[in-house]
C-alpha cells in the first residue's frame, strides 16, 4: 500500500490532509493549486468562479471552512481601496474618484449611491475575511493577506488590529524584483515567517 515503503518506516502519517481556505483566489487560484499539489485540501472562493461571498449562505460556508482550516490566504479585491484613484487622468473628466482616505478608511460619507454601495460591500467582505483569519489564527493556523503596499485596505480597523499581534509581520516586496515587468509594490501581512524571503526593493529604472 502507498506510504508503506522503507522510507516511511517510523513516520506518522496524518489521517486527513491539511486544509486551507483561499479567498479571492482568482480563476486559476495559483496559490491554492500549489497547495493542492502538495496534498492540501483547498476551499477556493472567488466571484469569477461563481461564488459570491456577499451571499449569506456562501459567507457562512467560508466561515465554517475557516474554523476547520490550518491556513487561509486572502488577496482582497483592491478596487475601492486603490490609491490609483487619487491620480488625475488627463482629458478624462469622469475618471474614478477616491472613495477613501487616511481619515476615512471605511469610506467617505458623501458618496453617491453607486459608490456608497460598492464601499459597503467591500467593507462587508473585509469583515468576512477577518472572521476567517481570526478563526484560523485562534487555532494556531497560518494566515496570509495580500494587497498593494499603499492600499487603504491596510488601514481598515480589523486589518490594522493584526499589527498588534507579535507573530504578524509585514513582508513588503517590489514585483519587478521578483521577475515582473512592472514595479508594483505589494505587502503580505502574515504569521508565516518563512515568507520573509519575498522582501525586496526595486533596483530598476522604470519608464
Short mmCIF file of C-alpha atoms in Angstrom, two decimals:
data_model
loop_
_atom_site.label_atom_id
_atom_site.label_comp_id
_atom_site.label_asym_id
_atom_site.label_seq_id
_atom_site.Cartn_x
_atom_site.Cartn_y
_atom_site.Cartn_z
CA UNK A 1 0.00 0.00 0.00
CA UNK A 2 1.05 3.60 -0.56
CA UNK A 3 3.11 5.08 2.25
CA UNK A 4 4.47 1.73 3.48
CA UNK A 5 7.85 1.71 1.67
CA UNK A 6 11.15 1.66 3.58
CA UNK A 7 11.31 5.45 3.66
CA UNK A 8 8.06 5.61 5.64
CA UNK A 9 9.14 3.33 8.49
CA UNK A 10 8.70 5.09 11.82
CA UNK A 11 6.93 8.07 10.21
CA UNK A 12 3.47 9.03 11.40
CA UNK A 13 1.08 9.99 8.60
CA UNK A 14 -1.90 12.27 9.23
CA UNK A 15 -5.28 10.65 8.76
CA UNK A 16 -6.59 13.70 6.89
CA UNK A 17 -4.85 16.24 4.65
CA UNK A 18 -4.31 19.77 5.98
CA UNK A 19 -6.99 22.25 4.92
CA UNK A 20 -6.73 25.77 3.56
CA UNK A 21 -9.21 28.47 2.56
CA UNK A 22 -8.19 30.55 -0.49
CA UNK A 23 -10.32 33.73 -0.66
CA UNK A 24 -10.43 35.87 -3.82
CA UNK A 25 -8.10 33.33 -5.33
CA UNK A 26 -8.76 34.14 -9.00
CA UNK A 27 -9.93 31.69 -11.62
CA UNK A 28 -6.57 29.91 -11.76
CA UNK A 29 -6.03 30.01 -7.96
CA UNK A 30 -2.21 29.70 -8.24
CA UNK A 31 -1.51 29.55 -4.50
CA UNK A 32 -4.33 27.14 -3.81
CA UNK A 33 -3.28 24.97 -6.73
CA UNK A 34 0.28 24.80 -5.41
CA UNK A 35 -1.05 23.66 -2.05
CA UNK A 36 -3.22 21.04 -3.74
CA UNK A 37 -0.13 19.69 -5.49
CA UNK A 38 1.41 19.35 -2.02
CA UNK A 39 -1.54 17.32 -0.77
CA UNK A 40 -3.64 20.04 0.86
CA UNK A 41 -7.42 20.17 0.70
CA UNK A 42 -8.22 23.69 -0.53
CA UNK A 43 -11.54 25.53 -0.43
CA UNK A 44 -11.33 28.32 -3.06
CA UNK A 45 -13.65 31.31 -3.16
CA UNK A 46 -13.87 33.88 -5.95
CA UNK A 47 -16.75 35.66 -7.69
CA UNK A 48 -15.21 34.70 -11.05
CA UNK A 49 -15.65 31.08 -10.00
CA UNK A 50 -19.34 31.69 -9.34
CA UNK A 51 -19.03 32.14 -5.56
CA UNK A 52 -20.50 35.36 -4.19
CA UNK A 53 -19.14 35.90 -0.68
CA UNK A 54 -21.76 38.62 -0.16
CA UNK A 55 -24.41 35.89 -0.38
CA UNK A 56 -25.16 34.81 3.22
CA UNK A 57 -25.03 31.07 2.56
CA UNK A 58 -21.64 31.30 0.83
CA UNK A 59 -20.27 33.61 3.53
CA UNK A 60 -21.36 31.22 6.27
CA UNK A 61 -19.78 28.30 4.43
CA UNK A 62 -16.48 30.21 4.20
CA UNK A 63 -16.59 30.95 7.93
CA UNK A 64 -17.25 27.28 8.66
CA UNK A 65 -14.37 26.17 6.43
CA UNK A 66 -12.15 28.70 8.19
CA UNK A 67 -12.96 27.08 11.51
CA UNK A 68 -11.72 23.77 10.12
CA UNK A 69 -8.63 25.07 8.28
CA UNK A 70 -4.95 25.21 9.11
CA UNK A 71 -4.31 28.12 6.72
CA UNK A 72 -6.08 30.98 4.97
CA UNK A 73 -4.91 33.11 2.05
CA UNK A 74 -6.69 36.35 1.16
CA UNK A 75 -5.97 38.54 -1.88
CA UNK A 76 -8.56 41.23 -1.19
CA UNK A 77 -10.09 42.97 -4.19
CA UNK A 78 -8.49 46.41 -4.05
CA UNK A 79 -10.80 48.28 -6.45
CA UNK A 80 -12.32 50.55 -3.76
CA UNK A 81 -9.10 50.62 -1.70
CA UNK A 82 -6.77 51.60 -4.56
CA UNK A 83 -4.64 54.73 -4.27
CA UNK A 84 -4.57 54.90 -8.06
CA UNK A 85 -7.91 56.69 -7.77
CA UNK A 86 -6.01 59.69 -6.41
CA UNK A 87 -4.15 60.20 -9.67
CA UNK A 88 -5.78 62.57 -12.18
CA UNK A 89 -6.36 61.21 -15.66
CA UNK A 90 -5.64 63.98 -18.19
CA UNK A 91 -8.53 64.55 -20.58
CA UNK A 92 -10.96 62.35 -18.63
CA UNK A 93 -13.50 64.34 -16.64
CA UNK A 94 -15.15 61.13 -15.47
CA UNK A 95 -12.05 59.38 -14.15
CA UNK A 96 -12.55 57.27 -11.00
CA UNK A 97 -12.55 59.39 -7.85
CA UNK A 98 -11.13 58.47 -4.44
CA UNK A 99 -13.57 56.61 -2.20
CA UNK A 100 -11.44 56.57 0.98
CA UNK A 101 -8.58 58.42 2.65
CA UNK A 102 -6.48 58.18 5.82
CA UNK A 103 -9.20 59.78 7.93
CA UNK A 104 -11.96 57.73 6.31
CA UNK A 105 -10.51 54.28 5.51
CA UNK A 106 -14.01 52.81 5.69
CA UNK A 107 -15.24 55.23 3.03
CA UNK A 108 -16.37 58.84 2.62
CA UNK A 109 -19.81 59.67 3.97
CA UNK A 110 -20.91 61.76 0.99
CA UNK A 111 -20.52 59.17 -1.77
CA UNK A 112 -23.14 58.74 -4.45
CA UNK A 113 -25.46 55.73 -4.23
CA UNK A 114 -23.43 53.50 -6.58
CA UNK A 115 -20.06 54.20 -4.96
CA UNK A 116 -21.54 54.01 -1.46
CA UNK A 117 -22.90 50.53 -2.25
CA UNK A 118 -19.53 49.39 -3.59
CA UNK A 119 -17.72 50.62 -0.49
CA UNK A 120 -20.28 48.99 1.80
CA UNK A 121 -19.92 45.66 0.00
CA UNK A 122 -16.11 45.85 0.16
CA UNK A 123 -16.27 46.60 3.90
CA UNK A 124 -18.53 43.58 4.40
CA UNK A 125 -16.01 41.42 2.57
CA UNK A 126 -13.20 42.71 4.80
CA UNK A 127 -15.21 41.74 7.88
CA UNK A 128 -15.87 38.28 6.45
CA UNK A 129 -12.20 37.80 5.60
CA UNK A 130 -11.13 38.84 9.09
CA UNK A 131 -13.70 36.46 10.62
CA UNK A 132 -11.97 33.64 8.74
CA UNK A 133 -8.48 34.89 9.68
CA UNK A 134 -9.46 35.08 13.35
CA UNK A 135 -10.87 31.55 13.26
CA UNK A 136 -7.73 30.11 11.66
CA UNK A 137 -5.21 32.00 13.80
CA UNK A 138 -7.09 31.19 17.02
CA UNK A 139 -6.29 27.53 16.37
CA UNK A 140 -2.61 28.25 15.73
CA UNK A 141 -3.00 28.25 11.94
CA UNK A 142 -1.36 30.37 9.25
CA UNK A 143 -2.80 33.49 7.62
CA UNK A 144 -1.53 35.40 4.59
CA UNK A 145 -3.15 38.67 3.44
CA UNK A 146 -2.05 40.38 0.23
CA UNK A 147 -2.73 43.83 -1.23
CA UNK A 148 -0.87 46.76 -2.78
CA UNK A 149 1.53 48.35 -0.28
CA UNK A 150 -0.30 51.69 -0.06
CA UNK A 151 -3.88 50.41 -0.36
CA UNK A 152 -6.39 51.67 2.18
CA UNK A 153 -7.14 48.02 2.94
CA UNK A 154 -4.26 48.08 5.42
CA UNK A 155 -5.93 50.96 7.29
CA UNK A 156 -9.19 49.10 7.89
CA UNK A 157 -9.60 48.76 11.69
CA UNK A 158 -9.80 44.97 11.80
CA UNK A 159 -6.83 44.63 9.46
CA UNK A 160 -4.80 47.14 11.49
CA UNK A 161 -5.52 45.04 14.58
CA UNK A 162 -3.26 42.36 13.10
CA UNK A 163 -0.26 44.65 13.59
CA UNK A 164 -0.74 44.35 17.35
CA UNK A 165 -0.02 40.64 17.18
CA UNK A 166 3.60 39.80 17.87
CA UNK A 167 3.51 36.92 15.37
CA UNK A 168 2.19 39.03 12.48
CA UNK A 169 4.70 40.75 10.21
CA UNK A 170 4.60 42.83 7.05
CA UNK A 171 6.54 41.35 4.14
CA UNK A 172 6.88 44.12 1.51
CA UNK A 173 8.10 43.43 -2.00
CA UNK A 174 8.59 45.05 -5.37
CA UNK A 175 7.11 42.92 -8.13
CA UNK A 176 9.93 43.79 -10.54
CA UNK A 177 12.48 42.39 -8.08
CA UNK A 178 10.62 39.09 -8.25
CA UNK A 179 10.58 38.84 -12.04
CA UNK A 180 7.64 41.07 -13.08
CA UNK A 181 7.92 43.84 -15.66
CA UNK A 182 6.23 46.49 -13.51
CA UNK A 183 7.37 47.94 -10.20
CA UNK A 184 4.22 47.08 -8.29
CA UNK A 185 4.81 47.40 -4.55
CA UNK A 186 2.90 44.76 -2.62
CA UNK A 187 2.54 43.80 1.02
CA UNK A 188 1.93 40.47 2.65
CA UNK A 189 0.73 40.55 6.25
CA UNK A 190 1.33 37.11 7.69
CA UNK A 191 2.40 34.96 10.62
CA UNK A 192 4.33 32.66 8.25
CA UNK A 193 7.90 33.73 8.92
CA UNK A 194 9.28 31.67 6.02
CA UNK A 195 7.71 34.21 3.64
CA UNK A 196 10.28 36.82 4.70
CA UNK A 197 12.29 35.76 1.64
CA UNK A 198 9.90 37.76 -0.60
CA UNK A 199 11.00 41.05 0.94
CA UNK A 200 12.58 43.10 -1.83
CA UNK A 201 13.12 46.59 -3.21
CA UNK A 202 13.10 47.95 -6.73
CA UNK A 203 16.62 48.43 -8.12
CA UNK A 204 15.50 49.32 -11.66
CA UNK A 205 14.67 52.37 -13.75
CA UNK A 206 11.05 52.27 -14.96
CA UNK A 207 9.57 54.45 -17.66
#
